[in-house]
Coordinates of C-alpha atoms in Angstrom, one line a residue:
M1 CA 102.3 59.4 103.8
G2 CA 100.8 63.1 104.5
K3 CA 99.1 65.8 103.2
A4 CA 99.1 69.3 101.8
R5 CA 99.7 71.9 99.1
F6 CA 102.8 73.8 97.9
G7 CA 104.9 76.7 96.7
S8 CA 108.3 78.7 96.2
S9 CA 110.1 79.8 93.2
S10 CA 113.6 80.7 91.4
K11 CA 116.1 83.0 90.1
G12 CA 117.2 83.6 86.5
R13 CA 117.4 85.6 83.3
V14 CA 114.7 86.0 81.1
E15 CA 113.5 88.0 78.0
S16 CA 110.5 89.9 78.8
M17 CA 107.2 88.4 77.7
I18 CA 105.2 91.5 77.9
P19 CA 103.9 93.6 74.7
A20 CA 103.9 97.2 74.9
E21 CA 100.3 97.8 74.9
E22 CA 99.0 99.4 78.1
S23 CA 96.0 98.3 79.9
E24 CA 93.0 100.0 79.1
D25 CA 92.2 100.4 82.9
E26 CA 95.5 102.0 83.4
P27 CA 95.8 106.0 83.6
A28 CA 98.9 107.7 83.2
A29 CA 101.1 107.4 85.9
G30 CA 101.2 110.8 86.7
E31 CA 97.3 111.4 86.9
E32 CA 95.0 111.5 89.7
R33 CA 93.1 108.5 90.3
P34 CA 89.7 108.0 91.7
E35 CA 89.2 106.2 94.9
P36 CA 90.1 102.5 93.9
R37 CA 91.5 101.3 97.3
L38 CA 90.6 99.8 100.3
S39 CA 90.2 100.2 104.3
E40 CA 88.3 103.8 105.1
Q41 CA 89.1 104.9 101.4
D42 CA 86.8 102.3 99.6
T43 CA 83.2 103.8 98.6
A44 CA 80.9 101.4 96.5
G45 CA 79.7 103.2 93.7
G46 CA 81.1 106.8 94.7
S47 CA 83.2 108.8 92.3
Q48 CA 85.9 111.2 93.0
E49 CA 87.2 113.6 90.5
G50 CA 90.7 115.0 90.6
S51 CA 93.8 115.3 88.1
R52 CA 97.3 115.2 88.8
D53 CA 99.9 117.1 87.2
G54 CA 97.0 119.0 85.3
S55 CA 95.8 116.1 83.4
K56 CA 92.4 116.1 82.3
E57 CA 91.8 112.2 81.9
G58 CA 90.1 110.1 84.2
A59 CA 90.8 106.4 85.3
G60 CA 88.7 103.8 86.4
T61 CA 88.4 102.0 89.7
P62 CA 90.0 98.7 90.0
S63 CA 87.5 97.5 92.2
E64 CA 85.7 94.1 91.5
T65 CA 83.0 96.0 89.4
D66 CA 83.3 98.9 86.9
G67 CA 81.0 100.6 89.1
D68 CA 79.3 103.7 88.6
G69 CA 79.9 105.5 85.3
Q70 CA 83.0 107.5 87.0
R71 CA 85.0 107.4 83.3
E72 CA 82.2 108.5 81.6
E73 CA 82.7 110.4 78.4
Q74 CA 86.6 109.9 79.1
E75 CA 89.0 107.8 76.7
A76 CA 92.5 107.2 78.3
E77 CA 95.0 107.7 75.7
Q78 CA 97.6 104.8 75.6
P79 CA 101.3 104.9 74.9
D80 CA 101.1 103.4 71.7
G81 CA 98.7 106.3 70.6
T82 CA 95.4 104.2 70.5
L83 CA 92.3 105.2 72.6
A84 CA 90.5 102.8 74.9
T85 CA 87.1 102.6 73.8
S86 CA 85.5 100.2 76.3
N87 CA 84.1 102.8 78.3
K88 CA 81.6 104.1 75.7
P89 CA 78.5 102.3 76.8
R90 CA 78.6 104.4 79.9
K91 CA 78.1 107.7 78.0
K92 CA 74.3 107.0 78.5
K93 CA 74.2 107.3 82.1
K94 CA 73.6 111.0 82.0
K95 CA 70.5 111.3 84.4
R96 CA 70.2 109.9 87.5
K97 CA 67.2 109.8 89.6
T98 CA 68.0 110.3 93.3
K99 CA 65.8 109.3 96.2
K100 CA 65.8 109.8 100.2
N101 CA 67.3 107.1 102.4
S102 CA 66.2 106.3 105.8
A103 CA 68.7 108.8 107.2
G104 CA 67.1 111.5 104.9
E105 CA 70.3 111.4 102.8
T106 CA 70.3 111.5 98.8
V107 CA 71.3 108.3 97.2
E108 CA 71.4 107.9 93.5
D109 CA 69.5 104.9 91.8
N110 CA 72.8 103.8 90.1
D111 CA 74.5 103.8 93.0
L112 CA 72.2 101.5 94.8
E113 CA 72.2 99.2 91.8
D114 CA 75.9 99.1 91.5
I115 CA 76.3 98.2 95.4
E116 CA 73.6 95.4 94.9
S117 CA 75.4 94.1 91.6
L118 CA 79.0 94.3 93.5
L119 CA 77.6 92.4 96.4
E120 CA 75.7 89.6 94.3
R121 CA 78.8 89.1 92.2
I122 CA 81.4 89.0 95.2
E123 CA 79.0 86.5 97.3
D124 CA 78.3 84.4 94.3
P125 CA 80.6 81.2 95.3
R126 CA 81.5 80.4 91.5
L127 CA 83.7 83.5 91.9
A128 CA 85.9 82.1 94.7
P129 CA 89.7 82.4 94.0
Q130 CA 90.6 80.0 91.5
S131 CA 92.7 79.6 88.4
Q132 CA 91.3 81.4 85.8
G133 CA 92.1 79.3 82.7
G134 CA 91.2 80.9 79.3
I135 CA 91.3 84.6 80.6
T136 CA 94.9 84.3 81.9
D137 CA 96.1 82.3 78.8
S138 CA 94.9 85.6 76.5
R139 CA 97.0 87.8 78.3
P140 CA 101.0 88.4 78.5
L141 CA 102.3 86.3 81.3
L142 CA 103.2 89.0 83.6
Y143 CA 100.0 91.0 83.0
V144 CA 99.1 92.8 86.1
E145 CA 95.4 93.8 86.9
H146 CA 95.1 97.0 89.0
R147 CA 92.1 95.4 90.8
N148 CA 94.3 92.7 91.9
L149 CA 96.8 95.0 93.5
N150 CA 94.0 95.9 96.2
P151 CA 94.1 93.3 99.1
E152 CA 90.5 94.6 99.8
N153 CA 88.9 93.0 96.6
E154 CA 90.4 89.7 97.6
L155 CA 89.0 89.8 101.2
K156 CA 85.6 90.7 99.6
R157 CA 85.8 87.4 97.8
Y158 CA 86.3 85.6 100.9
F159 CA 84.0 87.5 103.3
G160 CA 81.8 89.5 101.3
A161 CA 81.8 93.3 101.0
R162 CA 79.7 93.9 104.1
A163 CA 82.1 91.9 106.3
V164 CA 85.1 93.8 105.0
L165 CA 83.8 97.4 104.9
G166 CA 81.9 97.3 108.0
D167 CA 81.0 100.8 109.1
Q168 CA 83.4 102.6 107.1
R169 CA 81.0 103.9 104.7
P170 CA 79.0 106.2 107.3
R171 CA 82.4 107.5 108.1
Q172 CA 83.2 108.6 104.6
R173 CA 82.0 112.2 104.7
Q174 CA 84.2 113.3 107.7
R175 CA 87.5 111.9 106.2
Q176 CA 90.2 113.9 104.3
Y177 CA 90.1 113.7 100.9
V178 CA 93.6 112.6 99.7
R179 CA 95.0 111.5 96.4
S180 CA 94.3 107.8 95.5
M181 CA 96.9 105.5 94.6
W182 CA 97.0 102.1 92.9
L183 CA 99.8 100.6 95.4
T184 CA 98.4 101.4 98.7
A185 CA 95.7 103.2 100.4
P186 CA 96.6 106.6 102.0
K187 CA 95.1 107.1 105.5
N188 CA 94.1 109.9 107.4
T189 CA 96.5 109.1 110.1
W190 CA 99.4 110.0 108.1
P191 CA 101.2 113.1 108.0
R192 CA 100.4 115.4 105.1
Y193 CA 102.1 115.0 102.1
S194 CA 104.4 117.4 100.3
K195 CA 107.1 117.0 97.9
T196 CA 110.1 114.9 99.1
G197 CA 112.6 115.4 96.5
I198 CA 112.1 112.2 94.8
T199 CA 111.6 112.2 91.1
M200 CA 111.3 109.5 88.4
Q201 CA 113.2 109.9 85.0
L202 CA 112.6 108.0 81.6
L203 CA 116.4 107.0 80.6
D204 CA 115.6 105.4 77.5
T205 CA 113.6 103.3 75.3
R206 CA 114.9 100.0 73.8
R207 CA 112.7 97.6 71.6
G208 CA 109.9 98.7 73.0
V209 CA 111.1 98.6 76.7
Q210 CA 111.2 102.0 78.8
H211 CA 113.9 102.2 81.4
F212 CA 113.4 104.1 84.3
T213 CA 115.3 105.6 87.2
F214 CA 114.4 107.3 90.5
E215 CA 116.3 110.6 91.2
H216 CA 117.3 112.0 94.6
H217 CA 117.3 116.0 94.4
R218 CA 119.9 117.8 96.8
E219 CA 117.3 118.5 99.7
Y220 CA 116.5 114.6 99.7
Q221 CA 120.4 113.9 99.6
Q222 CA 120.8 115.8 102.8
V223 CA 118.3 113.9 104.7
Q224 CA 119.6 110.6 103.2
F225 CA 123.2 111.8 104.8
K226 CA 121.2 112.5 108.0
F227 CA 119.5 108.9 108.0
L228 CA 123.0 107.2 107.4
D229 CA 124.3 109.0 110.5
A230 CA 121.2 107.7 112.4
V231 CA 121.8 104.2 111.4
E232 CA 125.3 104.2 112.2
S233 CA 124.2 105.4 115.8
M234 CA 122.5 102.0 116.1
D235 CA 119.6 103.9 117.9
P236 CA 116.2 103.6 116.3
N237 CA 114.9 106.9 118.3
N238 CA 117.4 108.9 116.2
I239 CA 115.5 107.5 112.9
V240 CA 112.1 108.4 114.8
L241 CA 113.3 111.9 115.3
L242 CA 114.3 112.3 111.3
L243 CA 111.0 110.8 110.5
Q244 CA 109.2 113.5 112.6
M245 CA 110.9 116.0 110.6
N246 CA 110.8 114.3 107.0
P247 CA 107.8 111.7 107.6
Y248 CA 108.2 110.4 104.0
H249 CA 111.8 109.6 103.8
V250 CA 111.6 106.1 102.2
D251 CA 114.8 104.4 103.7
S252 CA 113.9 105.7 107.1
L253 CA 110.5 104.1 106.7
L254 CA 111.9 100.7 105.7
Q255 CA 114.5 100.5 108.5
L256 CA 111.8 101.4 111.2
S257 CA 109.4 99.2 109.8
E258 CA 112.0 96.4 110.4
V259 CA 112.4 97.7 113.9
C260 CA 108.9 97.5 114.4
R261 CA 108.5 93.8 113.0
M262 CA 111.2 92.6 115.5
Q263 CA 109.2 94.2 118.3
E264 CA 106.4 92.2 117.2
D265 CA 104.5 95.5 116.1
Q266 CA 103.2 94.2 112.8
E267 CA 100.5 96.7 112.3
M268 CA 102.8 99.4 112.7
A269 CA 105.5 97.9 110.6
R270 CA 103.1 97.2 107.8
D271 CA 101.8 101.0 107.7
L272 CA 105.4 102.5 107.5
I273 CA 105.9 99.9 104.3
E274 CA 102.6 101.5 103.0
R275 CA 103.7 104.9 103.6
A276 CA 107.0 104.1 101.6
L277 CA 105.0 102.9 98.7
Y278 CA 102.8 106.0 98.8
S279 CA 105.9 108.3 98.8
L280 CA 107.6 106.4 95.8
E281 CA 104.3 106.4 93.7
C282 CA 103.7 110.0 93.9
A283 CA 106.9 110.2 92.3
F284 CA 106.2 108.0 89.2
H285 CA 107.1 109.4 86.0
P286 CA 103.8 110.4 84.0
V287 CA 104.5 107.2 81.4
F288 CA 105.5 104.8 83.9
S289 CA 103.4 101.9 83.8
L290 CA 102.6 99.5 86.6
T291 CA 100.7 96.8 84.3
S292 CA 102.3 96.9 80.8
G293 CA 105.5 94.9 81.9
T294 CA 107.5 97.1 79.5
C295 CA 109.1 99.2 82.3
R296 CA 112.3 98.6 84.0
L297 CA 114.3 100.0 87.1
D298 CA 118.0 98.9 87.5
Y299 CA 118.7 97.8 90.8
R300 CA 122.4 98.6 90.5
R301 CA 121.2 102.4 91.0
P302 CA 120.8 102.7 94.9
E303 CA 117.7 105.2 94.3
N304 CA 115.8 102.2 92.8
R305 CA 116.4 99.7 95.4
A306 CA 113.9 101.2 97.8
F307 CA 110.9 100.5 95.5
F308 CA 112.0 96.9 94.9
L309 CA 112.3 96.5 98.6
A310 CA 109.1 97.9 99.7
L311 CA 107.1 95.9 97.2
F312 CA 108.8 93.0 98.3
K313 CA 108.2 93.6 102.2
H314 CA 104.3 94.6 101.1
L315 CA 103.7 91.3 99.6
M316 CA 105.1 89.4 102.4
F317 CA 102.7 91.2 104.7
L318 CA 100.0 90.7 102.2
E319 CA 100.6 86.8 102.2
K320 CA 100.8 86.7 106.2
R321 CA 97.5 88.8 106.1
G322 CA 95.7 86.0 103.9
C323 CA 95.8 87.7 100.3
P324 CA 97.9 85.4 98.5
R325 CA 96.2 86.4 95.0
T326 CA 97.2 89.9 95.7
A327 CA 100.5 88.9 97.0
L328 CA 101.2 87.4 93.5
E329 CA 100.1 90.5 91.7
F330 CA 102.9 92.2 93.4
C331 CA 105.3 89.3 92.7
K332 CA 104.6 89.8 89.3
L333 CA 105.0 93.5 89.4
I334 CA 108.6 93.0 90.9
L335 CA 109.6 90.4 88.4
S336 CA 108.2 92.7 85.6
L337 CA 110.8 95.6 86.5
D338 CA 113.8 93.5 86.0
P339 CA 113.0 90.1 84.5
E340 CA 116.5 89.4 83.1
N341 CA 118.4 89.8 86.6
D342 CA 115.4 89.4 89.1
P343 CA 117.3 91.1 91.8
L344 CA 115.5 89.9 94.7
C345 CA 115.0 86.6 93.1
V346 CA 111.3 86.4 93.3
L347 CA 111.0 83.5 91.0
L348 CA 112.1 81.6 94.5
L349 CA 108.5 82.6 95.9
I350 CA 106.0 83.1 92.7
D351 CA 105.3 79.4 92.5
F352 CA 104.4 79.4 96.1
L353 CA 102.1 82.3 95.9
S354 CA 100.4 80.8 92.6
L355 CA 99.5 77.5 94.5
R356 CA 98.3 79.4 97.7
A357 CA 96.3 81.6 95.4
R358 CA 95.1 78.7 93.3
E359 CA 96.4 80.0 90.1
Y360 CA 97.4 76.7 88.7
T361 CA 97.1 77.6 85.0
F362 CA 99.4 80.5 85.6
L363 CA 102.4 78.4 87.1
T364 CA 102.2 75.7 84.5
R365 CA 102.1 78.5 81.9
L366 CA 105.3 80.4 83.6
F367 CA 107.1 76.8 83.5
Q368 CA 106.1 76.1 79.7
E369 CA 107.2 79.6 78.5
W370 CA 110.3 80.2 80.5
E371 CA 111.6 76.4 80.9
S372 CA 113.5 76.7 77.5
H373 CA 115.6 79.6 78.3
R374 CA 115.4 79.8 82.2
N375 CA 116.0 76.1 83.1
L376 CA 113.4 76.4 85.9
S377 CA 113.3 72.7 86.3
Q378 CA 116.7 73.0 87.8
L379 CA 115.5 75.1 90.7
P380 CA 113.8 72.7 93.4
N381 CA 110.8 74.8 94.1
F382 CA 109.9 74.7 90.3
A383 CA 110.9 71.0 90.0
F384 CA 108.1 70.3 92.8
S385 CA 105.5 72.8 92.4
V386 CA 104.6 72.5 89.0
P387 CA 103.9 69.0 89.2
L388 CA 101.7 69.9 92.4
A389 CA 99.8 72.3 90.2
Y390 CA 99.2 69.9 87.7
F391 CA 97.8 67.4 90.1
S392 CA 95.6 70.1 91.6
L393 CA 94.5 71.0 88.1
S394 CA 93.5 67.2 87.4
Q395 CA 91.5 67.2 90.6
Q396 CA 89.0 70.0 89.4
E397 CA 86.0 68.1 88.6
E398 CA 84.6 70.9 86.4
R399 CA 87.3 70.2 83.8
P400 CA 86.7 68.0 80.7
E401 CA 88.1 64.5 81.4
L402 CA 90.8 64.6 78.7
E403 CA 92.3 68.0 80.1
R404 CA 92.4 66.1 83.8
S405 CA 93.8 62.8 82.2
Q406 CA 96.6 65.0 80.6
A407 CA 97.6 66.8 83.7
R408 CA 97.8 63.7 85.7
E409 CA 100.0 62.4 83.1
R410 CA 102.3 65.5 83.3
A411 CA 102.3 65.7 87.1
A412 CA 103.3 61.9 87.1
R413 CA 106.3 62.6 84.7
L414 CA 107.4 66.1 86.6
I415 CA 107.3 64.6 90.0
Q416 CA 109.3 61.5 89.3
L417 CA 111.9 63.6 87.4
A418 CA 111.7 66.3 90.7
L419 CA 112.3 63.2 93.1
I420 CA 115.4 62.0 90.9
M421 CA 117.0 65.3 90.5
F422 CA 116.6 66.6 94.3
P423 CA 116.4 63.6 96.6
G424 CA 117.2 65.5 99.3
V425 CA 114.0 67.4 99.5
L426 CA 111.7 64.3 100.4
M427 CA 112.8 63.4 104.0
P428 CA 113.1 66.9 105.3
L429 CA 109.7 67.8 103.4
L430 CA 107.9 64.4 104.9
D431 CA 109.2 65.4 108.5
H432 CA 107.9 68.8 108.4
C433 CA 104.8 67.1 107.5
S434 CA 104.7 64.9 110.4
V435 CA 105.0 61.7 108.1
Q436 CA 106.6 58.8 108.9
P437 CA 108.2 56.7 105.8
D438 CA 108.1 53.3 105.6
A439 CA 111.3 51.0 106.2
R440 CA 111.8 50.8 102.3
V441 CA 112.1 54.4 101.8
A442 CA 113.8 55.3 105.1
S443 CA 116.4 53.0 105.0
H444 CA 117.5 53.6 101.2
P445 CA 120.5 55.7 100.6
F446 CA 119.0 57.4 97.7
F447 CA 116.3 59.2 100.0
G448 CA 118.1 58.7 103.4
L449 CA 120.6 61.1 105.1
N450 CA 123.3 60.6 102.9
A451 CA 121.4 62.5 99.9
Q452 CA 120.9 65.5 102.3
I453 CA 124.5 65.4 103.4
S454 CA 126.1 65.2 99.7
Q455 CA 124.2 68.2 98.7
S456 CA 126.4 71.3 98.0
P457 CA 125.7 74.4 100.4
A458 CA 123.9 76.2 97.7
L459 CA 121.7 73.3 96.7
N460 CA 120.8 73.0 100.6
Q461 CA 120.2 76.6 101.0
L462 CA 117.4 76.1 97.8
T463 CA 116.0 73.1 99.3
S464 CA 115.9 74.3 102.7
L465 CA 114.0 77.5 101.8
Y466 CA 111.6 75.4 99.6
V467 CA 110.7 72.9 102.3
G468 CA 110.5 75.6 104.9
R469 CA 108.1 77.8 102.9
T470 CA 105.9 75.1 101.5
H471 CA 105.5 72.2 103.4
A472 CA 101.9 72.9 104.6
L473 CA 101.1 72.7 101.1
W474 CA 101.9 69.3 100.7
K475 CA 100.0 68.0 104.2
D476 CA 96.8 67.1 102.3
P477 CA 96.1 63.5 102.4
A478 CA 95.0 63.4 98.9
V479 CA 98.5 64.8 97.9
M480 CA 100.4 62.4 99.9
A481 CA 98.5 59.6 98.6
W482 CA 99.6 60.7 95.1
L483 CA 103.4 61.1 96.0
E484 CA 103.8 57.8 97.9
P485 CA 103.8 55.4 94.6
H486 CA 105.9 58.0 92.7
V487 CA 108.3 57.7 95.4
Y488 CA 108.4 53.9 95.1
E489 CA 108.5 54.0 91.0
V490 CA 111.6 56.0 91.8
L491 CA 113.2 53.6 94.1
S492 CA 112.8 51.0 91.4
M493 CA 114.5 53.0 88.9
V494 CA 117.2 53.6 91.3
D495 CA 117.9 50.1 92.0
A496 CA 117.9 49.1 88.0
Q497 CA 120.7 52.0 87.7
D498 CA 118.7 53.9 85.3
A499 CA 120.6 56.2 83.3
L500 CA 118.2 59.3 84.1
V501 CA 119.3 58.9 87.7
Q502 CA 123.0 58.7 86.8
E503 CA 122.7 61.8 84.7
A504 CA 120.8 63.5 87.7
E505 CA 123.7 62.7 89.8
H506 CA 126.2 64.3 87.6
K507 CA 124.3 67.5 87.1
R508 CA 124.1 68.0 90.8
K509 CA 128.0 67.6 91.5
I510 CA 128.8 70.2 88.8
R511 CA 126.0 72.5 89.4
Y512 CA 125.2 74.3 92.4
Q513 CA 128.5 75.3 93.4
S514 CA 127.6 78.7 94.8
A515 CA 124.5 80.8 94.9
P516 CA 124.3 84.1 93.2
R517 CA 124.1 87.0 95.3
N518 CA 120.2 87.5 94.6
I519 CA 119.5 84.5 96.0
Y520 CA 121.5 85.4 99.2
R521 CA 119.2 88.6 99.3
H522 CA 116.2 86.6 99.0
I523 CA 116.8 84.4 101.9
I524 CA 117.7 87.3 104.2
L525 CA 114.5 89.1 103.4
S526 CA 112.3 86.1 103.6
E527 CA 113.6 85.3 106.9
M528 CA 113.1 81.6 106.4
K529 CA 115.0 80.0 109.4
E530 CA 115.8 76.8 107.5
A531 CA 117.4 78.6 104.7
T532 CA 119.3 81.5 106.9
A533 CA 120.8 78.7 109.1
A534 CA 122.6 77.3 105.6
L535 CA 123.9 80.8 104.7
P536 CA 127.9 80.7 104.1
L537 CA 129.9 82.7 106.6
E538 CA 130.9 85.4 103.8
V539 CA 127.1 86.6 104.1
T540 CA 126.6 86.3 107.6
S541 CA 129.5 87.7 109.0
Q542 CA 128.9 91.2 107.1
P543 CA 126.6 93.8 108.6
V544 CA 123.1 93.5 106.5
M545 CA 120.9 96.8 106.5
D546 CA 117.2 96.4 106.0
F547 CA 117.0 99.3 103.8
D548 CA 119.5 97.9 101.4
P549 CA 120.5 94.2 102.1
L550 CA 123.5 93.1 100.2
P551 CA 124.0 95.8 97.8
P552 CA 125.2 94.7 94.0
L553 CA 128.9 94.8 93.9
D554 CA 128.7 96.8 90.5
S555 CA 126.3 99.5 91.7
I556 CA 125.8 102.7 89.8
V557 CA 126.4 105.4 92.4
S558 CA 125.0 108.8 91.5
Y559 CA 126.2 110.7 94.5
T560 CA 128.3 110.0 97.5
R561 CA 128.2 110.7 101.3
P562 CA 130.7 113.6 101.9
E563 CA 133.4 112.6 104.1
R564 CA 133.6 113.9 107.9
T565 CA 136.7 114.8 109.9
S566 CA 136.5 112.4 112.9
H567 CA 138.2 112.7 116.5
P568 CA 137.6 109.4 118.0
S569 CA 139.9 109.9 121.1
N570 CA 138.3 113.1 122.1
E571 CA 134.9 113.0 120.6
S572 CA 132.7 114.0 123.4
T573 CA 129.0 112.8 124.1
L574 CA 127.2 116.1 123.1
S575 CA 129.3 115.9 119.7
L576 CA 128.3 112.5 119.2
F577 CA 124.7 113.3 119.9
F578 CA 124.3 116.2 117.4
R579 CA 126.3 114.5 114.8
S580 CA 123.7 111.8 114.8
L581 CA 121.3 114.3 113.5
L582 CA 123.2 116.8 111.7
P583 CA 126.2 115.0 110.0
N584 CA 128.3 118.1 109.6
F585 CA 127.9 119.5 113.3
N586 CA 131.4 119.5 115.1
L587 CA 131.7 120.5 118.7
Q588 CA 135.1 119.5 119.2
G589 CA 136.8 122.8 118.8
D590 CA 134.4 124.7 121.2
I591 CA 135.0 122.3 124.2
R592 CA 138.8 121.2 124.1
H593 CA 140.8 123.0 126.6
D594 CA 143.7 122.6 128.5
G595 CA 143.1 124.0 132.0
D596 CA 141.6 121.6 134.9
D597 CA 138.4 124.0 135.5
E598 CA 137.4 123.9 131.5
A599 CA 138.0 120.0 131.8
R600 CA 135.8 119.6 134.7
A601 CA 133.3 122.2 132.9
A602 CA 133.2 119.7 129.8
Q603 CA 132.9 116.8 132.1
D604 CA 129.9 118.3 133.6
L605 CA 128.4 119.3 130.5
N606 CA 128.7 115.7 129.1
Q607 CA 126.9 114.4 132.1
G608 CA 124.2 116.7 131.7
V609 CA 123.9 115.8 128.1
N610 CA 124.0 112.0 129.0
R611 CA 120.7 112.9 131.4
L612 CA 119.1 114.7 128.7
M613 CA 119.4 111.9 126.3
A614 CA 118.2 109.3 128.6
A615 CA 115.2 111.5 129.2
M616 CA 114.6 111.8 125.7
R617 CA 115.0 108.1 125.0
D618 CA 112.2 107.4 127.8
M619 CA 109.8 109.9 126.2
L620 CA 110.5 108.6 122.5
A621 CA 110.1 104.9 123.9
N622 CA 106.6 105.5 124.8
I623 CA 105.4 107.5 121.8
Q624 CA 107.6 106.0 118.7
F625 CA 105.3 103.3 117.7
Q626 CA 101.9 104.3 119.0
E627 CA 99.3 105.3 116.5
P628 CA 98.9 109.2 116.7
P629 CA 95.3 110.6 118.0
R630 CA 92.7 110.5 115.6
D631 CA 90.9 114.1 115.0
D632 CA 87.4 114.1 114.5
N633 CA 87.9 117.3 112.8
P634 CA 87.7 117.0 108.8
E635 CA 89.6 120.2 108.2
G636 CA 92.7 118.8 110.1
D637 CA 95.7 118.1 108.3
G638 CA 96.4 114.7 109.9
D639 CA 100.1 115.6 110.9
W640 CA 101.5 113.9 114.0
D641 CA 101.6 115.9 117.1

């Protein structure tokens, strides 16, 4: 039959499996963090001091090595009152010898040692991305590591530090020093950041879980109203104009990113999403933790949705960029923000990222811990991906034979249950893998066309999403060779009218009557053609805004957009133009006259405005998505021209 690997995931309800302890490596969210990030920001062994909101604490870099003693004599206080003591050995690094390098620049011995140590560890083939077994099992299920949020660390493991960093180090001295964050790396090409009017508040703490929300101050609300007017104008140039005045307005960044993506400007689309994440992270509450898994955001609040959406779009860019391990970490972060409701249904994606990142142990552990209360096996992606993960574990020769044997047995049992429960997956999967089944499989009604036709629309959406996303993971000849005998075994059970087959058929008839709204939202965001084509009419017939796709029906609205008086029959072009920028502007009373002379004057004015708008659109079309010119002056503020 064929070849491959796999992935995908599901939605559900869940109790948080994460304890309240904070990661030792994590500073309070309001602190300044030393440079941990990638691109031109990364320096091996360098240190950057800084504080945020007056905090005196320092934080360790999340890079691949603990590095250079940045956190000497610093102890990060944890939320539960305990102190991190893992940094004590670094207190001895007080005296540092310096020497001149070939360029005559001063270099510290410890920095050189750290660089060499980093390169040796990264280039060690034993450190290739794989499931991390015991380390993962000893931590909370949704534990997020700061260093795994940095895609540059993953790229270093694949290509080595020299290949990733390239000639970035020599340019470090000329760059503008900007605040360093965990979610993304600020760039010198971005406009200077100033407070946007977004803050985060702690609502309450229940059973060790902290509930937060973003809040929009009055000035930000006014910008939000202008943004909604710009969206209604259906002209992306109006959003560009708004961003020139408010370069860190989050919803504008999300919407314009989608415009860039549709125009196949992936680099600019990704840059705008990263800028949105930066803006939101600057607003974090001092005790908001990315890693503990005990911080919650309610998706029903419109102010919180931008953070969910920016994280999701960012992880999709990371996956396409070839950083599945980093994307998996962001996926875990999204799930930890609201594991009960999973508003973006990242459970339909997390198994795919786990398999791509070879985090097989994490996937099997997730299935074991959540199956009892989330029924993950009733989702096609988990039903097929978990046995594939067990099969992959059974192929790892470094594992003891007993573990490999147990993994093979579990894989065989689970793949047969998956084929019995979801027979409509097999033929589309083989078709995507360019595998031609034999006559017995192709002609059997259990796996044939009838299996797909008899599926409910909701189940068809789930299977289409899974097959479209993960078929490449099944193309491996070893995987197809493993799958083939189990297909024949299931056919024998069907012919023998096994009770298990009858029970599965009954479940399919009574379940999957309709998909929850978060699954529709996930399908729209994923833009998987196979699944999008199966969306129901009630979803496809309504407008979907990229900054807020399918908002919850029970939204918690904290402020509303003011109503404006409209004059649809007499509205002039000039009024429409200014209203797209200024929501309270009304020109109608100034240009409405009864005389013929005044009417002609108004007509001439409208024609002039039309010419002006056309000229502005031509100008903006040439500059809207281009990178701003680089200023070699290190004192420059980085603003757009």
